[in-house]
PDB file of C-alpha atoms in Angstrom:
ATOM      1  CA  MET N   1     -33.321  -7.778  21.661  1.00 88.00           C
ATOM      2  CA  VAL N   2     -31.301  -8.994  18.679  1.00 87.00           C
ATOM      3  CA  TYR N   3     -27.691 -10.186  18.706  1.00 85.00           C
ATOM      4  CA  LYS N   4     -26.642  -9.733  15.110  1.00 82.00           C
ATOM      5  CA  TYR N   5     -22.938 -10.413  14.558  1.00 80.00           C
ATOM      6  CA  GLY N   6     -20.054 -11.808  16.553  1.00 82.00           C
ATOM      7  CA  CYS N   7     -16.827 -13.702  16.292  1.00 84.00           C
ATOM      8  CA  SER N   8     -14.218 -15.326  18.447  1.00 86.00           C
ATOM      9  CA  ASP N   9     -10.699 -16.668  18.213  1.00 90.00           C
ATOM     10  CA  GLU N  10     -10.513 -20.350  19.167  1.00 88.00           C
ATOM     11  CA  LYS N  11      -7.174 -19.929  20.919  1.00 94.00           C
ATOM     12  CA  PHE N  12      -8.896 -17.663  23.482  1.00 94.00           C
ATOM     13  CA  HIS N  13     -12.015 -19.795  24.110  1.00 91.00           C
ATOM     14  CA  HIS N  14     -10.558 -20.903  27.460  1.00 95.00           C
ATOM     15  CA  LEU N  15     -11.088 -17.333  28.706  1.00 95.00           C
ATOM     16  CA  ALA N  16     -14.880 -17.713  28.154  1.00 92.00           C
ATOM     17  CA  GLY N  17     -15.302 -14.268  26.597  1.00 92.00           C
ATOM     18  CA  MET N  18     -18.279 -15.240  24.437  1.00 89.00           C
ATOM     19  CA  PRO N  19     -20.258 -16.955  27.210  1.00 90.00           C
ATOM     20  CA  PHE N  20     -19.630 -13.842  29.354  1.00 93.00           C
ATOM     21  CA  LEU N  21     -20.803 -11.573  26.514  1.00 91.00           C
ATOM     22  CA  PHE N  22     -24.007 -13.556  26.058  1.00 90.00           C
ATOM     23  CA  TRP N  23     -24.637 -13.672  29.806  1.00 92.00           C
ATOM     24  CA  LYS N  24     -24.316  -9.864  29.927  1.00 94.00           C
ATOM     25  CA  LEU N  25     -26.667  -9.659  26.931  1.00 91.00           C
ATOM     26  CA  ILE N  26     -29.238 -11.705  28.849  1.00 93.00           C
ATOM     27  CA  GLU N  27     -28.849  -9.674  32.057  1.00 95.00           C
ATOM     28  CA  GLU N  28     -29.047  -6.286  30.357  1.00 95.00           C
ATOM     29  CA  SER N  29     -31.922  -7.336  28.095  1.00 94.00           C
ATOM     30  CA  LYS N  30     -33.895  -8.514  31.102  1.00 95.00           C
ATOM     31  CA  ALA N  31     -33.139  -5.265  32.980  1.00 97.00           C
ATOM     32  CA  LEU N  32     -34.462  -3.296  29.976  1.00 95.00           C
ATOM     33  CA  GLY N  33     -37.677  -5.332  29.943  1.00 96.00           C
ATOM     34  CA  ALA N  34     -36.960  -7.397  26.829  1.00 95.00           C
ATOM     35  CA  GLU N  35     -39.081 -10.518  26.651  1.00 93.00           C
ATOM     36  CA  GLN N  36     -37.143 -12.267  23.887  1.00 93.00           C
ATOM     37  CA  ILE N  37     -33.576 -12.364  22.643  1.00 92.00           C
ATOM     38  CA  ASP N  38     -32.778 -13.364  19.084  1.00 92.00           C
ATOM     39  CA  PHE N  39     -29.354 -15.025  19.177  1.00 90.00           C
ATOM     40  CA  GLY N  40     -28.910 -14.520  15.444  1.00 88.00           C
ATOM     41  CA  ARG N  41     -28.452 -16.805  12.491  1.00 89.00           C
ATOM     42  CA  THR N  42     -26.212 -19.840  12.424  1.00 90.00           C
ATOM     43  CA  ASP N  43     -25.292 -22.049   9.497  1.00 90.00           C
ATOM     44  CA  MET N  44     -26.822 -25.486  10.014  1.00 88.00           C
ATOM     45  CA  ASP N  45     -23.439 -27.172   9.614  1.00 93.00           C
ATOM     46  CA  ASN N  46     -21.768 -25.013  12.308  1.00 92.00           C
ATOM     47  CA  ASP N  47     -22.129 -27.619  15.054  1.00 94.00           C
ATOM     48  CA  GLY N  48     -20.020 -25.742  17.606  1.00 90.00           C
ATOM     49  CA  LEU N  49     -22.024 -22.516  17.404  1.00 90.00           C
ATOM     50  CA  VAL N  50     -25.329 -24.389  17.357  1.00 93.00           C
ATOM     51  CA  GLU N  51     -24.312 -26.243  20.542  1.00 93.00           C
ATOM     52  CA  PHE N  52     -23.102 -23.010  22.170  1.00 91.00           C
ATOM     53  CA  LYS N  53     -26.474 -21.326  21.570  1.00 91.00           C
ATOM     54  CA  ASP N  54     -28.408 -24.458  22.564  1.00 94.00           C
ATOM     55  CA  ARG N  55     -26.740 -24.373  25.982  1.00 92.00           C
ATOM     56  CA  PHE N  56     -28.475 -21.057  26.667  1.00 90.00           C
ATOM     57  CA  GLY N  57     -31.844 -22.748  26.155  1.00 91.00           C
ATOM     58  CA  THR N  58     -32.510 -21.180  22.774  1.00 91.00           C
ATOM     59  CA  THR N  59     -35.201 -22.447  20.419  1.00 92.00           C
ATOM     60  CA  ARG N  60     -34.109 -23.246  16.884  1.00 91.00           C
ATOM     61  CA  GLN N  61     -36.112 -21.926  13.968  1.00 91.00           C
ATOM     62  CA  ARG N  62     -35.343 -22.664  10.317  1.00 90.00           C
ATOM     63  CA  LEU N  63     -35.051 -19.614   8.079  1.00 88.00           C
ATOM     64  CA  THR N  64     -35.670 -19.964   4.366  1.00 87.00           C
ATOM     65  CA  TYR N  65     -34.311 -17.365   1.984  1.00 84.00           C
ATOM     66  CA  TYR N  66     -35.794 -16.605  -1.402  1.00 86.00           C
ATOM     67  CA  ARG N  67     -33.800 -14.610  -3.921  1.00 83.00           C
ATOM     68  CA  TYR N  68     -34.915 -12.846  -7.030  1.00 86.00           C
ATOM     69  CA  PRO N  69     -33.526 -13.349  -9.490  1.00 84.00           C
ATOM     70  CA  GLU N  70     -32.699 -16.843  -8.322  1.00 73.00           C
ATOM     71  CA  THR N  71     -28.970 -17.449  -7.835  1.00 69.00           C
ATOM     72  CA  SER N  72     -26.931 -20.422  -6.756  1.00 67.00           C
ATOM     73  CA  ARG N  73     -24.429 -20.373  -3.872  1.00 64.00           C
ATOM     74  CA  GLU N  74     -21.582 -20.609  -6.396  1.00 66.00           C
ATOM     75  CA  GLN N  75     -22.765 -17.429  -8.142  1.00 65.00           C
ATOM     76  CA  MET N  76     -22.759 -15.571  -4.815  1.00 64.00           C
ATOM     77  CA  ARG N  77     -19.076 -16.277  -4.062  1.00 62.00           C
TER      78      ARG N  77
END
């Protein structure tokens, strides 16, 4: 199972919508027989999202992107 995109509004975090969404993802994935869930990409400097995913017991894996032709981040903006 792959969780690809999501977002949240910080002023509503107290309602725990995202933890509920991920918990449902885990329950439904398990019911469907999924053996792994990919929680999606996270920028390394996004400490809050990294911590959120870590609390579900995820395993971090570094992804390296190669582009051709090679471009800098500034050229992509």
